[in-house]
Every structure is written in C-alpha cells, then in structure tokens.
C-alpha cells in the first residue's frame, strides 16, 4: 500500500476503534505508531517521532494552563457558586414565560466563565434547575433540554478545555483563543434566551410552566453576596489576560488561588474536599496530556502519509469554494459528533483541514472557534451526546428517559447550528476583541 492509502485507512481505523470503546489517546497513538512503521519500515523512526511528539506538546510551558484551570473549576463548583448565580438569575426572570429556563441559560453562561466544563455545568444545573422547573409545572423535556443546551456554553466561554486542546493542535496562543471565545459564547447564550422566549410565545404548551410569583426579589445585599465572588474571579482571570497583566498560566494560578480563598471563606472547603479536587485535577490533566501527545504523533503520521496535501489537491482540482469547504467541514463535524466526543473530533479533523485553511489566509483562531462550536453540537446529538447522558445519570428520575433528554436538547442544537453559520459568515464576530 502507498503511504496515502495507509493514511486513509488509519483515519478510518481510529474512528472505528473509538466507536468500539477504545480509549481515544490509545486509538490515536497506537494506530499512528503502527502506520508510521508500515510507511517507513523503521522502528527507530517511529519511536523517535513519538519522543518528539511528547517533547513538542505536553512539555510546553503553556500546558500548565490545563491543571490550573481544571483545579479552579473544581474548587468553584465545590464552593457552590453555580447555585448562587442561578438563584440571582431566577429572581430576575421570575415573572417571564420560560423565565426559569432563561435564568438557567444566564447562570450557565456565568458559571462557564469560571469552570470551562460542560460536564460540570450539566451536573450542577441538573440538580439545581430541573427540579425547580418541574415544581413549577414545566414540560420535563423542555426542562432537561434547557440544561443540556446551555451546558455546552462551558466549552466555548473561556476558560475552556477544548479551546486549550485546539490551541495545542493548531499551535495558537491560548490567550488569543480565550479572548476569541467571549463574543461567540455570549452570542450563543443570547440566542438560547431568545429561543426560549419564542418557544414560550409560539409553543406555550411545549414549554409549560407558570410564573414563579412566590419567588421573592433579592435585596441588593443578597445579590452582591451571591454574585461578587464570581465576578471577582471573572475579572481577575479574563481581565488579567485581556489587559496583558497576566499570561494564561498566571491567570489560571490567580483564579485557583482566588477559588481557594472563596471556598474557604464560605466554609465549603475541607481537607477531604481539597484532596478530592487535587486527585480529580490530576486525573483530568493526565487524560488531556495523553490526548495532546497522541494528537501530536497523529499529526506527524498524517504529514508522512501526505494526506493533508492530497486532500488539498483534491479540493483544488474540484475547484471547491470557501463556502463548500466549510459546508463539508461542518457536516463532517456534525456527523462525527453522533459517534465521538468533542476532543476526539478536534484531534482527528483539525490536522486534516488546517493545511487547507491556512493557505487561504484565514485566521486559525477563528477556525478554532468554528471547530469547537461545530464539535459541541455533538454533545447534544444521539447516540453519544455526553451532556445528555450526564443529565440523565445525575437526575436519576424514572419519569425522564434518555429519549426525553435528547428530544428536549434538539431545538438547542438547531440554535447552535444557526450561531455557527453566523460565525462562519462573519469571522469578525470571533475576532472582535482581538482586533
């Protein structure tokens, strides 16, 4: 077989192995290593490329952002900031049709800015928001759909693990990726709120619910007590990066320290919870480290196979315009989203398309935002919608099936697709803060 044929088979093999349940980094690394061995028939070369992949990826200074932001998100979750933000939002939207749903979106957007995890958001708001909506007679499908849809904000609003992974794969600045994610993240949150408002007007029976009249307005002191800690964290982390006072690594360290102080002042931090947070940080960091290493060797294998160049030549020969290239890219991500998680999609697809996008003079930062939003649609689509599975497992309510969660999340997946199209049509939306 030619190197190109081996490269094609390797991509197919990786997707099949991941779908069969093989751990993603193992599938990426093992298939890439064997493919290099088959192409060059040189074991020493394959081993040396693996060494280079490790040295060029996880040993970089910026990799320290991963454990720091992960730890900050875990500590903030334990401090109960998500529930506090939700209570404030719920108080403000209490008389609006679908108001609790809007409050959930708003709280998720704020919570995302200090956690960067869709899974954490889905878990927290399944416990906080869904029971509240069911108590006010909201349609169960709408209730779980709102939580599923808004949970993906954690992967686009910085700090985001997916933006960090993309920055390593595409060799872009983590700080630039974080800043570029702000406007698209807020756009998506606003689009969700607008969609809930329209659903409340056009399909009131689907939304259900009644105004939470008995929910009392909060006093300014109560609002300040529940929101100031989160606002301080957001200003310190994102403000520090935006002004240039802090590098992403320093911002992560600052956020972690502030998170510890807030949790301690709220008496939510014990030695046991701190130890669990440290252990979980280690587990998450190790898994991401493994992912980045595997992605690095995978990119080198694709280069040896000449797959990106062949793909570029194919698209050139067919004279596809930018529009059709992006249509193919988005459709591919949505398709892979039905069987793979977001990290897998980024690691498999981005190295294939980067050599096509870069010569066009397009911003790789913008391309990263499009990639993450497109891949995130997969979190809401069956059969592998991770956020939907987390919500179902967290609720553990026999009245709500997994089908209910997926059906409820479908309108929000459509909203994400509309926002994605807008981001592709107007790249300046993603680059507004950077310019």
Short mmCIF file of C-alpha atoms in Angstrom, two decimals:
data_model
loop_
_atom_site.label_atom_id
_atom_site.label_comp_id
_atom_site.label_asym_id
_atom_site.label_seq_id
_atom_site.Cartn_x
_atom_site.Cartn_y
_atom_site.Cartn_z
CA UNK A 1 0.00 0.00 0.00
CA UNK A 2 1.07 3.57 -0.63
CA UNK A 3 1.56 5.97 2.31
CA UNK A 4 -1.61 7.81 1.24
CA UNK A 5 -3.67 4.61 1.38
CA UNK A 6 -2.21 3.76 4.79
CA UNK A 7 -3.10 7.28 5.99
CA UNK A 8 -6.72 6.92 4.82
CA UNK A 9 -7.05 3.51 6.48
CA UNK A 10 -5.52 4.85 9.69
CA UNK A 11 -8.14 7.63 9.99
CA UNK A 12 -10.93 5.09 9.42
CA UNK A 13 -9.33 2.70 11.92
CA UNK A 14 -9.14 5.41 14.59
CA UNK A 15 -12.82 6.33 14.21
CA UNK A 16 -13.84 2.65 14.33
CA UNK A 17 -11.69 1.93 17.41
CA UNK A 18 -13.05 4.94 19.29
CA UNK A 19 -16.60 3.96 18.38
CA UNK A 20 -15.91 0.44 19.70
CA UNK A 21 -14.88 1.92 23.03
CA UNK A 22 -11.09 2.04 22.80
CA UNK A 23 -9.65 4.89 24.88
CA UNK A 24 -9.17 7.83 22.48
CA UNK A 25 -5.44 8.54 23.08
CA UNK A 26 -4.65 4.82 22.77
CA UNK A 27 -6.53 4.61 19.47
CA UNK A 28 -4.79 7.73 18.12
CA UNK A 29 -1.31 6.84 19.36
CA UNK A 30 -1.33 3.12 18.55
CA UNK A 31 -2.74 3.46 15.03
CA UNK A 32 -0.41 6.38 14.24
CA UNK A 33 2.65 4.49 15.55
CA UNK A 34 1.81 1.34 13.54
CA UNK A 35 1.03 3.45 10.42
CA UNK A 36 4.44 5.18 10.59
CA UNK A 37 6.06 1.75 11.00
CA UNK A 38 4.23 0.43 7.90
CA UNK A 39 5.03 3.53 5.82
CA UNK A 40 8.75 3.73 6.66
CA UNK A 41 9.50 0.19 7.87
CA UNK A 42 11.73 1.77 10.51
CA UNK A 43 11.02 1.10 14.19
CA UNK A 44 13.60 3.63 15.42
CA UNK A 45 11.99 6.40 13.33
CA UNK A 46 8.56 5.65 14.82
CA UNK A 47 9.99 5.73 18.37
CA UNK A 48 11.89 8.98 17.71
CA UNK A 49 8.76 10.66 16.31
CA UNK A 50 6.91 9.60 19.45
CA UNK A 51 9.66 11.17 21.61
CA UNK A 52 9.47 14.39 19.58
CA UNK A 53 5.66 14.42 19.89
CA UNK A 54 5.94 14.27 23.68
CA UNK A 55 8.65 16.93 23.80
CA UNK A 56 6.84 19.33 21.46
CA UNK A 57 3.45 19.14 23.15
CA UNK A 58 3.00 18.49 26.86
CA UNK A 59 6.40 19.81 27.92
CA UNK A 60 5.50 23.32 26.76
CA UNK A 61 5.10 25.99 29.44
CA UNK A 62 1.56 26.85 28.34
CA UNK A 63 0.43 23.30 29.15
CA UNK A 64 0.33 24.43 32.80
CA UNK A 65 -2.97 26.14 31.96
CA UNK A 66 -4.68 22.73 31.95
CA UNK A 67 -4.20 21.69 35.61
CA UNK A 68 -4.62 25.26 36.88
CA UNK A 69 -7.95 25.99 35.17
CA UNK A 70 -9.19 22.47 35.90
CA UNK A 71 -8.45 22.90 39.60
CA UNK A 72 -10.09 26.34 39.62
CA UNK A 73 -13.27 24.94 38.06
CA UNK A 74 -13.48 22.08 40.55
CA UNK A 75 -12.96 24.33 43.57
CA UNK A 76 -15.53 26.85 42.31
CA UNK A 77 -18.06 24.03 41.83
CA UNK A 78 -17.49 22.84 45.41
CA UNK A 79 -17.90 26.42 46.67
CA UNK A 80 -21.49 26.45 45.36
CA UNK A 81 -21.11 29.48 43.08
CA UNK A 82 -23.25 27.86 40.35
CA UNK A 83 -26.29 27.55 42.62
CA UNK A 84 -25.85 31.13 43.85
CA UNK A 85 -25.75 32.58 40.34
CA UNK A 86 -28.82 30.55 39.41
CA UNK A 87 -30.80 31.94 42.40
CA UNK A 88 -29.97 35.51 41.37
CA UNK A 89 -30.93 34.88 37.74
CA UNK A 90 -34.12 33.10 38.75
CA UNK A 91 -35.14 36.06 40.87
CA UNK A 92 -34.75 38.39 37.88
CA UNK A 93 -36.68 36.23 35.37
CA UNK A 94 -39.36 35.02 37.79
CA UNK A 95 -42.41 36.51 36.01
CA UNK A 96 -41.41 35.77 32.41
CA UNK A 97 -42.84 32.82 30.46
CA UNK A 98 -39.99 30.30 30.42
CA UNK A 99 -38.19 32.54 32.92
CA UNK A 100 -36.58 29.70 34.86
CA UNK A 101 -35.18 28.39 31.57
CA UNK A 102 -33.73 31.84 30.78
CA UNK A 103 -32.29 32.01 34.29
CA UNK A 104 -30.64 28.63 33.72
CA UNK A 105 -29.01 29.86 30.50
CA UNK A 106 -27.78 33.06 32.15
CA UNK A 107 -26.42 31.21 35.17
CA UNK A 108 -24.75 28.64 32.93
CA UNK A 109 -23.04 31.41 30.93
CA UNK A 110 -21.62 32.98 34.09
CA UNK A 111 -20.72 29.61 35.59
CA UNK A 112 -18.93 28.66 32.36
CA UNK A 113 -16.65 31.67 32.74
CA UNK A 114 -15.17 30.20 35.91
CA UNK A 115 -15.30 26.45 35.22
CA UNK A 116 -14.85 25.83 31.49
CA UNK A 117 -16.55 22.44 31.73
CA UNK A 118 -19.78 21.37 30.03
CA UNK A 119 -19.90 18.24 32.17
CA UNK A 120 -19.68 20.27 35.41
CA UNK A 121 -22.42 22.62 34.19
CA UNK A 122 -24.69 19.74 33.17
CA UNK A 123 -24.20 18.06 36.54
CA UNK A 124 -24.72 21.19 38.67
CA UNK A 125 -27.79 22.55 36.87
CA UNK A 126 -29.44 19.14 36.59
CA UNK A 127 -29.60 19.19 40.38
CA UNK A 128 -30.41 22.88 40.78
CA UNK A 129 -32.59 23.89 37.83
CA UNK A 130 -34.54 20.83 36.64
CA UNK A 131 -36.30 20.11 39.99
CA UNK A 132 -37.21 23.80 40.21
CA UNK A 133 -38.74 23.80 36.72
CA UNK A 134 -40.65 20.58 37.38
CA UNK A 135 -42.00 22.10 40.62
CA UNK A 136 -43.46 24.95 38.54
CA UNK A 137 -45.09 22.54 36.07
CA UNK A 138 -42.65 22.97 33.18
CA UNK A 139 -42.59 20.28 30.49
CA UNK A 140 -39.89 17.76 31.57
CA UNK A 141 -38.48 17.65 28.03
CA UNK A 142 -38.14 21.43 27.97
CA UNK A 143 -36.55 21.43 31.42
CA UNK A 144 -33.82 18.91 30.60
CA UNK A 145 -33.37 20.40 27.11
CA UNK A 146 -32.54 23.83 28.56
CA UNK A 147 -29.92 22.35 30.87
CA UNK A 148 -28.42 20.21 28.08
CA UNK A 149 -28.32 23.10 25.62
CA UNK A 150 -26.89 25.69 27.98
CA UNK A 151 -24.31 23.27 29.43
CA UNK A 152 -22.30 23.44 26.19
CA UNK A 153 -21.53 27.09 26.97
CA UNK A 154 -18.81 25.72 29.24
CA UNK A 155 -16.79 24.61 26.22
CA UNK A 156 -16.87 27.91 24.30
CA UNK A 157 -16.86 30.60 27.00
CA UNK A 158 -13.30 30.76 28.38
CA UNK A 159 -11.59 29.21 30.18
CA UNK A 160 -12.37 26.13 28.09
CA UNK A 161 -10.55 22.80 27.95
CA UNK A 162 -11.49 22.39 24.29
CA UNK A 163 -10.01 25.78 23.37
CA UNK A 164 -6.81 24.74 25.15
CA UNK A 165 -6.67 21.43 23.25
CA UNK A 166 -7.26 23.22 19.93
CA UNK A 167 -4.55 25.77 20.72
CA UNK A 168 -2.01 22.96 21.13
CA UNK A 169 -3.10 21.12 17.97
CA UNK A 170 -3.12 24.30 15.83
CA UNK A 171 -0.15 25.93 17.65
CA UNK A 172 -2.15 29.04 18.54
CA UNK A 173 -1.98 31.26 21.62
CA UNK A 174 -4.17 30.03 24.48
CA UNK A 175 -4.80 33.65 25.47
CA UNK A 176 -5.98 34.55 21.96
CA UNK A 177 -8.29 31.54 21.89
CA UNK A 178 -9.78 32.52 25.26
CA UNK A 179 -10.45 36.10 24.16
CA UNK A 180 -11.91 34.95 20.85
CA UNK A 181 -14.39 32.70 22.67
CA UNK A 182 -16.03 35.51 24.65
CA UNK A 183 -18.25 37.08 21.95
CA UNK A 184 -19.38 33.76 20.36
CA UNK A 185 -20.15 32.40 23.84
CA UNK A 186 -22.28 35.41 24.73
CA UNK A 187 -23.94 35.23 21.30
CA UNK A 188 -24.90 31.62 21.90
CA UNK A 189 -26.27 32.41 25.37
CA UNK A 190 -28.32 35.32 23.95
CA UNK A 191 -29.60 33.08 21.13
CA UNK A 192 -30.73 30.49 23.69
CA UNK A 193 -32.62 33.13 25.69
CA UNK A 194 -34.28 34.41 22.51
CA UNK A 195 -35.22 30.86 21.51
CA UNK A 196 -36.80 30.20 24.91
CA UNK A 197 -38.74 33.47 24.64
CA UNK A 198 -40.05 32.49 21.19
CA UNK A 199 -40.91 28.97 22.35
CA UNK A 200 -42.86 30.50 25.24
CA UNK A 201 -44.82 32.65 22.80
CA UNK A 202 -45.26 30.22 19.88
CA UNK A 203 -45.41 26.83 21.65
CA UNK A 204 -46.54 27.58 25.22
CA UNK A 205 -47.84 24.03 25.75
CA UNK A 206 -44.40 22.57 24.96
CA UNK A 207 -42.70 24.92 27.43
CA UNK A 208 -45.40 24.61 30.08
CA UNK A 209 -44.81 26.16 33.47
CA UNK A 210 -46.27 29.02 35.42
CA UNK A 211 -44.66 32.25 36.63
CA UNK A 212 -42.70 31.81 39.85
CA UNK A 213 -44.69 34.52 41.62
CA UNK A 214 -43.77 33.25 45.07
CA UNK A 215 -40.08 33.68 44.32
CA UNK A 216 -39.11 36.85 46.16
CA UNK A 217 -36.99 39.62 44.78
CA UNK A 218 -33.50 39.60 46.24
CA UNK A 219 -32.16 42.60 48.07
CA UNK A 220 -29.07 44.35 46.64
CA UNK A 221 -27.05 42.97 49.55
CA UNK A 222 -28.13 39.39 48.79
CA UNK A 223 -27.35 39.83 45.09
CA UNK A 224 -23.92 41.22 45.89
CA UNK A 225 -23.19 38.39 48.32
CA UNK A 226 -24.04 35.76 45.70
CA UNK A 227 -22.51 37.37 42.62
CA UNK A 228 -19.42 39.31 43.75
CA UNK A 229 -17.20 36.23 44.26
CA UNK A 230 -17.92 35.02 40.73
CA UNK A 231 -17.48 38.50 39.22
CA UNK A 232 -14.15 38.93 41.02
CA UNK A 233 -12.95 35.61 39.58
CA UNK A 234 -14.06 36.52 36.04
CA UNK A 235 -12.46 39.97 36.18
CA UNK A 236 -9.22 38.62 37.65
CA UNK A 237 -8.86 35.79 35.13
CA UNK A 238 -10.23 37.15 31.85
CA UNK A 239 -9.46 40.79 32.71
CA UNK A 240 -5.87 39.85 33.51
CA UNK A 241 -5.45 38.09 30.15
CA UNK A 242 -7.23 40.83 28.17
CA UNK A 243 -5.14 43.67 29.65
CA UNK A 244 -1.92 41.71 29.28
CA UNK A 245 -1.18 41.87 33.01
CA UNK A 246 -1.34 38.08 33.26
CA UNK A 247 -0.35 35.27 30.96
CA UNK A 248 -2.90 32.42 30.66
CA UNK A 249 -0.79 30.34 33.07
CA UNK A 250 -0.61 33.18 35.60
CA UNK A 251 -4.35 33.80 35.18
CA UNK A 252 -5.03 30.14 35.93
CA UNK A 253 -2.87 30.30 39.06
CA UNK A 254 -4.59 33.52 40.18
CA UNK A 255 -8.04 32.01 39.59
CA UNK A 256 -7.12 28.87 41.52
CA UNK A 257 -5.87 30.91 44.48
CA UNK A 258 -8.99 33.10 44.50
CA UNK A 259 -11.18 29.99 44.22
CA UNK A 260 -9.48 28.50 47.27
CA UNK A 261 -9.95 31.74 49.23
CA UNK A 262 -13.65 31.99 48.29
CA UNK A 263 -14.31 28.33 49.16
CA UNK A 264 -12.51 28.75 52.49
CA UNK A 265 -14.38 31.95 53.40
CA UNK A 266 -17.67 30.21 52.61
CA UNK A 267 -16.59 27.28 54.78
CA UNK A 268 -17.11 24.93 51.83
CA UNK A 269 -13.51 23.71 51.80
CA UNK A 270 -12.36 20.79 53.93
CA UNK A 271 -9.17 18.79 53.73
CA UNK A 272 -11.17 15.91 52.25
CA UNK A 273 -12.80 18.03 49.52
CA UNK A 274 -9.44 19.68 48.74
CA UNK A 275 -7.80 16.27 48.40
CA UNK A 276 -10.59 15.05 46.11
CA UNK A 277 -10.26 18.20 43.97
CA UNK A 278 -6.49 17.65 43.68
CA UNK A 279 -6.97 13.99 42.73
CA UNK A 280 -9.60 14.84 40.12
CA UNK A 281 -7.36 17.59 38.73
CA UNK A 282 -4.58 15.03 38.35
CA UNK A 283 -6.85 12.56 36.58
CA UNK A 284 -8.21 15.18 34.15
CA UNK A 285 -4.76 16.67 33.50
CA UNK A 286 -3.23 13.25 32.80
CA UNK A 287 -6.02 12.37 30.36
CA UNK A 288 -5.63 15.67 28.47
CA UNK A 289 -1.82 15.28 28.47
CA UNK A 290 -2.24 11.83 26.96
CA UNK A 291 -4.67 13.25 24.37
CA UNK A 292 -2.28 16.01 23.29
CA UNK A 293 0.65 13.60 22.97
CA UNK A 294 -1.42 11.19 20.88
CA UNK A 295 -2.69 14.07 18.71
CA UNK A 296 0.88 15.22 18.09
CA UNK A 297 2.04 11.81 16.82
CA UNK A 298 -1.18 11.57 14.78
CA UNK A 299 -0.42 14.91 13.07
CA UNK A 300 3.08 13.70 12.18
CA UNK A 301 1.70 10.46 10.77
CA UNK A 302 -0.71 12.43 8.55
CA UNK A 303 2.20 14.54 7.33
CA UNK A 304 4.25 11.45 6.45
CA UNK A 305 1.25 9.97 4.63
CA UNK A 306 0.77 13.20 2.68
CA UNK A 307 -2.93 13.11 3.47
CA UNK A 308 -3.44 16.87 4.01
CA UNK A 309 -1.63 17.67 0.73
CA UNK A 310 -3.65 15.07 -1.19
CA UNK A 311 -6.87 16.38 0.32
CA UNK A 312 -5.85 19.93 -0.62
CA UNK A 313 -5.08 18.87 -4.19
CA UNK A 314 -8.43 17.08 -4.40
CA UNK A 315 -10.33 20.17 -3.27
CA UNK A 316 -8.29 22.33 -5.67
CA UNK A 317 -8.99 20.02 -8.60
CA UNK A 318 -12.71 20.06 -7.86
CA UNK A 319 -12.48 23.89 -7.56
CA UNK A 320 -14.50 23.99 -4.37
CA UNK A 321 -15.07 27.47 -2.99
CA UNK A 322 -14.60 28.51 0.64
CA UNK A 323 -18.35 28.09 1.12
CA UNK A 324 -18.37 24.43 0.08
CA UNK A 325 -15.22 23.62 2.04
CA UNK A 326 -16.87 24.94 5.20
CA UNK A 327 -20.12 23.06 4.39
CA UNK A 328 -18.13 19.82 4.12
CA UNK A 329 -16.22 20.63 7.32
CA UNK A 330 -19.35 21.40 9.35
CA UNK A 331 -21.25 18.36 8.05
CA UNK A 332 -18.26 16.15 8.87
CA UNK A 333 -18.09 17.50 12.43
CA UNK A 334 -21.84 17.06 12.97
CA UNK A 335 -21.66 13.50 11.62
CA UNK A 336 -18.68 12.62 13.83
CA UNK A 337 -20.48 14.25 16.73
CA UNK A 338 -23.06 11.47 16.61
CA UNK A 339 -20.39 8.88 17.47
CA UNK A 340 -17.43 10.73 19.01
CA UNK A 341 -16.84 13.23 21.79
CA UNK A 342 -15.65 16.81 21.18
CA UNK A 343 -11.96 16.18 21.95
CA UNK A 344 -11.84 13.26 19.50
CA UNK A 345 -13.39 15.34 16.73
CA UNK A 346 -10.88 18.16 17.24
CA UNK A 347 -7.91 15.80 17.34
CA UNK A 348 -8.97 13.82 14.25
CA UNK A 349 -10.37 16.51 11.95
CA UNK A 350 -8.31 19.66 12.66
CA UNK A 351 -4.93 18.25 11.47
CA UNK A 352 -6.60 17.27 8.19
CA UNK A 353 -8.13 20.67 7.46
CA UNK A 354 -5.53 23.09 8.88
CA UNK A 355 -3.27 22.80 5.78
CA UNK A 356 -6.30 23.70 3.66
CA UNK A 357 -7.43 26.68 5.70
CA UNK A 358 -4.05 28.28 6.37
CA UNK A 359 -3.11 28.97 2.70
CA UNK A 360 -6.44 30.77 2.27
CA UNK A 361 -5.21 33.45 4.66
CA UNK A 362 -7.96 32.67 7.16
CA UNK A 363 -7.44 33.19 10.87
CA UNK A 364 -6.67 29.95 12.68
CA UNK A 365 -8.11 31.49 15.85
CA UNK A 366 -11.44 32.00 14.07
CA UNK A 367 -11.19 28.48 12.67
CA UNK A 368 -10.74 27.18 16.22
CA UNK A 369 -13.94 28.85 17.41
CA UNK A 370 -15.86 27.42 14.44
CA UNK A 371 -14.37 23.99 15.18
CA UNK A 372 -15.29 23.99 18.87
CA UNK A 373 -18.85 25.24 18.30
CA UNK A 374 -19.37 22.74 15.48
CA UNK A 375 -17.99 19.86 17.52
CA UNK A 376 -20.05 20.90 20.55
CA UNK A 377 -23.26 20.22 18.63
CA UNK A 378 -22.29 16.60 19.06
CA UNK A 379 -22.75 16.90 22.83
CA UNK A 380 -26.49 17.18 22.18
CA UNK A 381 -26.94 14.58 19.44
CA UNK A 382 -27.50 10.82 19.80
CA UNK A 383 -26.14 8.25 20.19
CA UNK A 384 -23.15 9.82 22.00
CA UNK A 385 -24.44 13.09 23.46
CA UNK A 386 -22.26 13.23 26.57
CA UNK A 387 -24.10 16.15 28.20
CA UNK A 388 -27.40 14.32 27.74
CA UNK A 389 -26.03 11.16 29.37
CA UNK A 390 -24.67 13.19 32.31
CA UNK A 391 -28.05 14.87 32.85
CA UNK A 392 -29.89 11.55 32.75
CA UNK A 393 -27.43 9.96 35.19
CA UNK A 394 -27.45 12.98 37.55
CA UNK A 395 -31.25 13.24 37.69
CA UNK A 396 -31.85 9.51 38.10
CA UNK A 397 -35.58 10.22 37.68
CA UNK A 398 -37.67 7.36 36.19
CA UNK A 399 -40.13 9.94 34.80
CA UNK A 400 -37.45 11.32 32.46
CA UNK A 401 -35.95 8.96 29.88
CA UNK A 402 -32.79 9.44 27.84
CA UNK A 403 -35.04 9.96 24.82
CA UNK A 404 -36.70 12.90 26.64
CA UNK A 405 -33.29 14.50 27.18
CA UNK A 406 -32.27 14.14 23.52
CA UNK A 407 -35.65 15.39 22.24
CA UNK A 408 -35.52 18.36 24.63
CA UNK A 409 -31.97 19.21 23.53
CA UNK A 410 -32.78 19.13 19.79
CA UNK A 411 -34.10 22.74 19.49
CA UNK A 412 -30.95 24.00 21.20
CA UNK A 413 -28.75 22.00 18.82
CA UNK A 414 -30.53 23.83 15.95
CA UNK A 415 -29.85 27.19 17.65
CA UNK A 416 -26.15 26.23 17.90
CA UNK A 417 -26.13 25.45 14.17
CA UNK A 418 -27.61 28.89 13.37
CA UNK A 419 -24.99 30.61 15.54
CA UNK A 420 -22.26 28.52 13.89
CA UNK A 421 -23.42 29.65 10.43
CA UNK A 422 -23.30 33.28 11.63
CA UNK A 423 -19.75 32.80 12.96
CA UNK A 424 -18.64 31.35 9.62
CA UNK A 425 -20.35 34.12 7.64
CA UNK A 426 -18.89 36.91 9.81
CA UNK A 427 -15.43 35.92 11.12
CA UNK A 428 -15.08 39.35 12.75
CA UNK A 429 -17.50 38.20 15.47
CA UNK A 430 -14.87 35.77 16.76
CA UNK A 431 -12.00 38.23 16.35
CA UNK A 432 -13.76 41.35 17.69
CA UNK A 433 -11.86 41.51 21.00
CA UNK A 434 -8.52 40.65 19.39
CA UNK A 435 -8.70 43.41 16.75
#
